PDB file of C-alpha atoms in Angstrom:
ATOM      1  CA  THR A 278      58.125-131.775  11.387  1.00 85.00           C
ATOM      2  CA  GLU A 279      58.059-135.114   9.631  1.00 87.00           C
ATOM      3  CA  SER A 280      55.517-136.490  12.302  1.00 84.00           C
ATOM      4  CA  ASP A 281      53.322-133.652  11.594  1.00 81.00           C
ATOM      5  CA  ALA A 282      53.408-133.993   7.887  1.00 84.00           C
ATOM      6  CA  ARG A 283      52.748-137.837   8.080  1.00 83.00           C
ATOM      7  CA  GLU A 284      49.677-137.045  10.415  1.00 80.00           C
ATOM      8  CA  GLN A 285      48.444-134.657   7.969  1.00 81.00           C
ATOM      9  CA  LEU A 286      48.735-136.934   4.948  1.00 80.00           C
ATOM     10  CA  GLU A 287      47.021-139.590   6.821  1.00 77.00           C
ATOM     11  CA  SER A 288      44.151-137.214   7.529  1.00 73.00           C
ATOM     12  CA  ASN A 289      43.970-136.192   4.164  1.00 74.00           C
ATOM     13  CA  LEU A 290      43.986-139.814   2.734  1.00 76.00           C
ATOM     14  CA  GLU A 291      41.157-140.601   5.244  1.00 72.00           C
ATOM     15  CA  GLU A 292      39.037-137.549   3.897  1.00 69.00           C
ATOM     16  CA  VAL A 293      39.871-138.637   0.263  1.00 68.00           C
ATOM     17  CA  GLN A 294      38.657-142.373   1.033  1.00 66.00           C
ATOM     18  CA  ARG A 295      35.449-140.893   2.658  1.00 63.00           C
ATOM     19  CA  LEU A 296      34.663-138.575  -0.417  1.00 61.00           C
ATOM     20  CA  GLU A 297      35.325-141.638  -2.578  1.00 66.00           C
ATOM     21  CA  ARG A 298      32.716-143.607  -0.538  1.00 62.00           C
ATOM     22  CA  LEU A 299      30.474-140.767  -0.669  1.00 57.00           C
ATOM     23  CA  SER A 300      30.629-140.678  -4.554  1.00 62.00           C
ATOM     24  CA  ALA A 301      30.457-144.479  -4.987  1.00 63.00           C
ATOM     25  CA  ASN A 302      27.107-144.372  -2.772  1.00 56.00           C
ATOM     26  CA  LEU A 303      25.637-141.402  -4.687  1.00 61.00           C
ATOM     27  CA  LEU A 304      26.245-142.947  -7.848  1.00 63.00           C
ATOM     28  CA  ALA A 305      24.888-146.607  -6.704  1.00 60.00           C
ATOM     29  CA  LEU A 306      21.664-144.783  -5.358  1.00 55.00           C
ATOM     30  CA  HIS A 307      21.367-143.220  -8.658  1.00 59.00           C
ATOM     31  CA  GLN A 308      22.010-146.522 -10.628  1.00 63.00           C
ATOM     32  CA  TYR A 309      19.625-148.481  -8.398  1.00 59.00           C
ATOM     33  CA  GLY A 310      16.955-145.865  -8.847  1.00 59.00           C
ATOM     34  CA  GLN A 311      17.193-146.338 -12.680  1.00 61.00           C
ATOM     35  CA  ILE A 312      17.620-150.020 -13.528  1.00 63.00           C
ATOM     36  CA  THR A 313      15.828-153.254 -13.367  1.00 67.00           C
ATOM     37  CA  LEU A 314      17.808-156.193 -12.016  1.00 70.00           C
ATOM     38  CA  THR A 315      17.705-159.599 -13.516  1.00 80.00           C
ATOM     39  CA  ARG A 316      16.444-161.640 -10.478  1.00 86.00           C
ATOM     40  CA  SER A 317      16.849-165.411 -10.440  1.00 90.00           C
ATOM     41  CA  PRO A 318      16.927-168.097  -7.734  1.00 94.00           C
ATOM     42  CA  LEU A 319      19.942-168.106  -5.586  1.00 94.00           C
ATOM     43  CA  THR A 320      21.117-169.877  -2.381  1.00 95.00           C
ATOM     44  CA  ILE A 321      20.908-167.243   0.391  1.00 94.00           C
ATOM     45  CA  LYS A 322      23.924-168.861   2.501  1.00 95.00           C
ATOM     46  CA  ASP A 323      26.095-168.258  -0.481  1.00 94.00           C
ATOM     47  CA  ALA A 324      25.180-164.365  -0.352  1.00 94.00           C
ATOM     48  CA  VAL A 325      25.608-164.294   3.336  1.00 96.00           C
ATOM     49  CA  ASP A 326      29.037-166.027   3.279  1.00 95.00           C
ATOM     50  CA  SER A 327      30.216-163.643   0.436  1.00 92.00           C
ATOM     51  CA  ALA A 328      29.360-160.711   2.568  1.00 93.00           C
ATOM     52  CA  LEU A 329      30.830-162.104   5.604  1.00 94.00           C
ATOM     53  CA  MET A 330      34.163-162.965   4.201  1.00 91.00           C
ATOM     54  CA  PRO A 331      35.771-159.576   4.070  1.00 88.00           C
ATOM     55  CA  PHE A 332      33.711-158.689   7.112  1.00 88.00           C
ATOM     56  CA  ARG A 333      35.251-160.793   9.557  1.00 91.00           C
ATOM     57  CA  ALA A 334      38.601-159.231   9.794  1.00 88.00           C
ATOM     58  CA  ALA A 335      37.204-155.824  10.577  1.00 87.00           C
ATOM     59  CA  ALA A 336      34.947-157.445  13.365  1.00 91.00           C
ATOM     60  CA  ALA A 337      37.985-159.202  14.819  1.00 90.00           C
ATOM     61  CA  ILE A 338      39.862-156.006  15.005  1.00 89.00           C
ATOM     62  CA  LYS A 339      37.011-154.361  17.023  1.00 89.00           C
ATOM     63  CA  GLY A 340      36.681-157.543  19.055  1.00 92.00           C
ATOM     64  CA  VAL A 341      33.123-158.305  17.799  1.00 93.00           C
ATOM     65  CA  GLU A 342      31.840-161.865  17.863  1.00 93.00           C
ATOM     66  CA  ILE A 343      29.530-162.901  14.775  1.00 94.00           C
ATOM     67  CA  GLU A 344      27.004-165.593  15.260  1.00 95.00           C
ATOM     68  CA  VAL A 345      25.600-166.889  12.053  1.00 96.00           C
ATOM     69  CA  SER A 346      22.469-169.169  11.788  1.00 96.00           C
ATOM     70  CA  VAL A 347      21.026-169.299   8.340  1.00 96.00           C
ATOM     71  CA  GLN A 348      18.705-171.897   7.332  1.00 95.00           C
ATOM     72  CA  SER A 349      19.238-173.308   3.929  1.00 92.00           C
ATOM     73  CA  GLY A 350      17.065-171.840   1.222  1.00 93.00           C
ATOM     74  CA  ARG A 351      16.852-170.296  -2.224  1.00 95.00           C
ATOM     75  CA  VAL A 352      15.481-167.054  -2.567  1.00 96.00           C
ATOM     76  CA  VAL A 353      14.730-164.820  -5.641  1.00 94.00           C
ATOM     77  CA  GLY A 354      17.091-162.016  -5.999  1.00 92.00           C
ATOM     78  CA  HIS A 355      20.375-160.525  -7.712  1.00 88.00           C
ATOM     79  CA  GLN A 356      23.280-162.225  -5.939  1.00 89.00           C
ATOM     80  CA  ASP A 357      25.883-159.134  -6.159  1.00 87.00           C
ATOM     81  CA  SER A 358      23.384-156.567  -5.035  1.00 87.00           C
ATOM     82  CA  LEU A 359      22.172-158.769  -2.150  1.00 93.00           C
ATOM     83  CA  VAL A 360      25.889-159.105  -1.013  1.00 92.00           C
ATOM     84  CA  GLN A 361      26.139-155.335  -1.208  1.00 89.00           C
ATOM     85  CA  LEU A 362      23.010-154.809   0.687  1.00 92.00           C
ATOM     86  CA  LEU A 363      24.138-157.313   3.507  1.00 95.00           C
ATOM     87  CA  ASP A 364      27.659-155.337   3.476  1.00 90.00           C
ATOM     88  CA  ILE A 365      25.834-152.299   4.421  1.00 91.00           C
ATOM     89  CA  LEU A 366      23.945-153.971   7.173  1.00 95.00           C
ATOM     90  CA  LEU A 367      27.068-155.586   8.546  1.00 94.00           C
ATOM     91  CA  ASP A 368      28.964-152.371   8.317  1.00 91.00           C
ATOM     92  CA  ASN A 369      26.203-150.432  10.295  1.00 89.00           C
ATOM     93  CA  ALA A 370      25.914-153.184  12.888  1.00 92.00           C
ATOM     94  CA  LEU A 371      29.871-152.926  13.389  1.00 92.00           C
ATOM     95  CA  LYS A 372      30.054-149.068  13.428  1.00 89.00           C
ATOM     96  CA  TYR A 373      27.241-148.687  16.054  1.00 87.00           C
ATOM     97  CA  GLY A 374      27.504-151.994  17.794  1.00 85.00           C
ATOM     98  CA  ALA A 375      29.414-152.218  21.206  1.00 79.00           C
ATOM     99  CA  ARG A 376      33.079-152.753  20.893  1.00 80.00           C
ATOM    100  CA  GLY A 377      33.836-156.234  21.979  1.00 80.00           C
ATOM    101  CA  GLY A 378      30.029-156.877  21.208  1.00 87.00           C
ATOM    102  CA  HIS A 379      28.146-159.292  19.097  1.00 92.00           C
ATOM    103  CA  ILE A 380      26.547-159.192  15.698  1.00 95.00           C
ATOM    104  CA  ALA A 381      23.895-162.026  14.753  1.00 95.00           C
ATOM    105  CA  VAL A 382      22.985-162.892  11.359  1.00 97.00           C
ATOM    106  CA  HIS A 383      19.939-165.215  11.100  1.00 97.00           C
ATOM    107  CA  GLY A 384      17.740-166.431   8.463  1.00 97.00           C
ATOM    108  CA  HIS A 385      14.635-168.815   8.135  1.00 97.00           C
ATOM    109  CA  LYS A 386      11.754-169.622   6.108  1.00 96.00           C
ATOM    110  CA  LYS A 387       8.419-168.183   7.118  1.00 96.00           C
ATOM    111  CA  GLY A 388       5.589-169.190   4.561  1.00 94.00           C
ATOM    112  CA  SER A 389       6.625-168.123   1.110  1.00 95.00           C
ATOM    113  CA  GLN A 390       9.181-165.740   2.439  1.00 96.00           C
ATOM    114  CA  TYR A 391      12.725-165.889   3.766  1.00 97.00           C
ATOM    115  CA  LEU A 392      13.342-163.614   6.730  1.00 97.00           C
ATOM    116  CA  LEU A 393      17.090-162.452   7.093  1.00 97.00           C
ATOM    117  CA  SER A 394      18.281-160.428  10.095  1.00 97.00           C
ATOM    118  CA  VAL A 395      21.414-158.670  11.317  1.00 96.00           C
ATOM    119  CA  LYS A 396      21.242-157.830  14.992  1.00 95.00           C
ATOM    120  CA  ASP A 397      23.972-155.816  16.956  1.00 94.00           C
ATOM    121  CA  LYS A 398      24.137-155.260  20.671  1.00 89.00           C
ATOM    122  CA  GLY A 399      24.688-151.456  20.366  1.00 87.00           C
ATOM    123  CA  PRO A 400      22.553-148.593  21.845  1.00 87.00           C
ATOM    124  CA  GLY A 401      19.809-149.251  19.373  1.00 88.00           C
ATOM    125  CA  ILE A 402      18.164-146.262  17.492  1.00 87.00           C
ATOM    126  CA  ALA A 403      15.996-143.587  19.124  1.00 88.00           C
ATOM    127  CA  THR A 404      12.414-144.297  18.587  1.00 88.00           C
ATOM    128  CA  HIS A 405      11.801-140.877  17.067  1.00 87.00           C
ATOM    129  CA  ASP A 406      14.688-141.729  14.425  1.00 88.00           C
ATOM    130  CA  LEU A 407      13.097-145.229  13.300  1.00 83.00           C
ATOM    131  CA  PRO A 408      10.540-143.859  10.866  1.00 82.00           C
ATOM    132  CA  ARG A 409      13.393-141.848   9.086  1.00 77.00           C
ATOM    133  CA  ILE A 410      16.361-144.245   9.155  1.00 83.00           C
ATOM    134  CA  PHE A 411      16.074-145.281   5.422  1.00 81.00           C
ATOM    135  CA  ASP A 412      15.843-141.528   4.282  1.00 80.00           C
ATOM    136  CA  ARG A 413      18.811-140.126   2.173  1.00 68.00           C
ATOM    137  CA  LEU A 414      21.160-138.177   4.179  1.00 66.00           C
ATOM    138  CA  TYR A 415      19.437-138.869   7.374  1.00 62.00           C
ATOM    139  CA  ARG A 416      21.893-139.554  10.347  1.00 61.00           C
ATOM    140  CA  GLY A 417      19.634-139.751  13.273  1.00 64.00           C
ATOM    141  CA  ASP A 418      20.666-139.038  16.849  1.00 54.00           C
ATOM    142  CA  LYS A 419      23.559-136.307  16.529  1.00 48.00           C
ATOM    143  CA  ALA A 420      25.367-137.468  19.517  1.00 39.00           C
ATOM    144  CA  ARG A 421      25.710-140.948  17.928  1.00 45.00           C
ATOM    145  CA  SER A 422      26.225-139.740  14.318  1.00 47.00           C
ATOM    146  CA  ASN A 423      28.939-137.344  15.259  1.00 44.00           C
ATOM    147  CA  GLN A 424      31.141-140.242  16.598  1.00 51.00           C
ATOM    148  CA  VAL A 425      30.890-142.347  13.519  1.00 54.00           C
ATOM    149  CA  ALA A 426      31.974-141.220  10.105  1.00 52.00           C
ATOM    150  CA  GLY A 427      29.308-141.198   7.300  1.00 53.00           C
ATOM    151  CA  TYR A 428      26.908-139.221   5.209  1.00 54.00           C
ATOM    152  CA  GLY A 429      23.607-141.068   5.933  1.00 63.00           C
ATOM    153  CA  LEU A 430      23.558-142.869   2.449  1.00 73.00           C
ATOM    154  CA  GLY A 431      24.091-146.319   3.488  1.00 81.00           C
ATOM    155  CA  LEU A 432      20.675-147.426   4.743  1.00 88.00           C
ATOM    156  CA  ALA A 433      19.075-145.375   2.086  1.00 87.00           C
ATOM    157  CA  LEU A 434      21.164-147.339  -0.615  1.00 85.00           C
ATOM    158  CA  ALA A 435      20.315-150.541   1.366  1.00 90.00           C
ATOM    159  CA  LYS A 436      16.582-149.840   0.934  1.00 92.00           C
ATOM    160  CA  GLU A 437      16.949-149.104  -2.991  1.00 87.00           C
ATOM    161  CA  ILE A 438      18.719-152.380  -3.128  1.00 88.00           C
ATOM    162  CA  ALA A 439      15.887-154.217  -1.412  1.00 92.00           C
ATOM    163  CA  GLU A 440      13.345-152.567  -3.474  1.00 89.00           C
ATOM    164  CA  VAL A 441      14.950-153.524  -6.758  1.00 87.00           C
ATOM    165  CA  ASN A 442      15.204-157.174  -5.621  1.00 89.00           C
ATOM    166  CA  GLY A 443      11.437-157.204  -4.692  1.00 91.00           C
ATOM    167  CA  ALA A 444      12.369-157.445  -0.922  1.00 94.00           C
ATOM    168  CA  GLY A 445      11.253-155.686   2.091  1.00 95.00           C
ATOM    169  CA  ILE A 446      13.473-154.237   4.571  1.00 96.00           C
ATOM    170  CA  ALA A 447      12.472-153.132   8.100  1.00 95.00           C
ATOM    171  CA  VAL A 448      14.315-151.979  11.222  1.00 95.00           C
ATOM    172  CA  ARG A 449      13.312-152.237  15.018  1.00 93.00           C
ATOM    173  CA  ASN A 450      15.203-152.130  18.409  1.00 92.00           C
ATOM    174  CA  ASN A 451      15.660-155.442  20.219  1.00 85.00           C
ATOM    175  CA  PRO A 452      14.223-155.606  23.522  1.00 83.00           C
ATOM    176  CA  ASP A 453      17.514-156.632  25.033  1.00 81.00           C
ATOM    177  CA  GLY A 454      19.442-153.756  23.175  1.00 83.00           C
ATOM    178  CA  GLY A 455      20.853-152.988  19.989  1.00 90.00           C
ATOM    179  CA  ALA A 456      19.019-152.819  16.538  1.00 92.00           C
ATOM    180  CA  CYS A 457      17.867-155.274  14.286  1.00 94.00           C
ATOM    181  CA  PHE A 458      17.466-155.021  10.463  1.00 96.00           C
ATOM    182  CA  GLU A 459      15.391-157.496   8.730  1.00 96.00           C
ATOM    183  CA  LEU A 460      14.984-158.392   4.990  1.00 96.00           C
ATOM    184  CA  ILE A 461      11.956-159.981   3.610  1.00 96.00           C
ATOM    185  CA  LEU A 462      12.915-162.043   0.653  1.00 96.00           C
ATOM    186  CA  GLU A 463      10.817-164.000  -1.761  1.00 95.00           C
ATOM    187  CA  LEU A 464      11.562-167.782  -1.579  1.00 95.00           C
ATOM    188  CA  ALA A 465      12.219-169.358  -4.866  1.00 93.00           C
ATOM    189  CA  VAL A 466       9.719-172.232  -5.960  1.00 82.00           C
TER     190      VAL A 466
END
């Protein structure tokens, strides 16, 4: 029937889009592993705002509130790649956070570093998955990963981007629930 054909076409289109994202992520992983980015001073709030702009609509559809508290500061990095890294962390928070939940983006200076965190209020990450969460193709808890589409490349890509920006990236579970990803960036002088 026409309804069945439409449903099949939509399913095929979704799969093509997933494969397109997979190809783009694999290419980006390869490229970030081969290049040296030109890093320069940039305003961290601009990078956060750029990442949040397209993200707000998707969050609104899922009923997720976004809280942003970013202290002004300049860091050393590559603007476009840092926006891509934040896109990955925000997308992850939206995928795994609770529907109708909350995502917090916080940033502050600490000594010669700038700490930027993205926190969600989802179920968190199983303790045994934390050490491998940035590994390529690692999807963690099978019950969780089967509910969310993906190939386990996003966080591996985030780690590559952090490294080429001279930044650190870490993950932990929040005591009150959810996961917290933290970037450790160098402050510009």
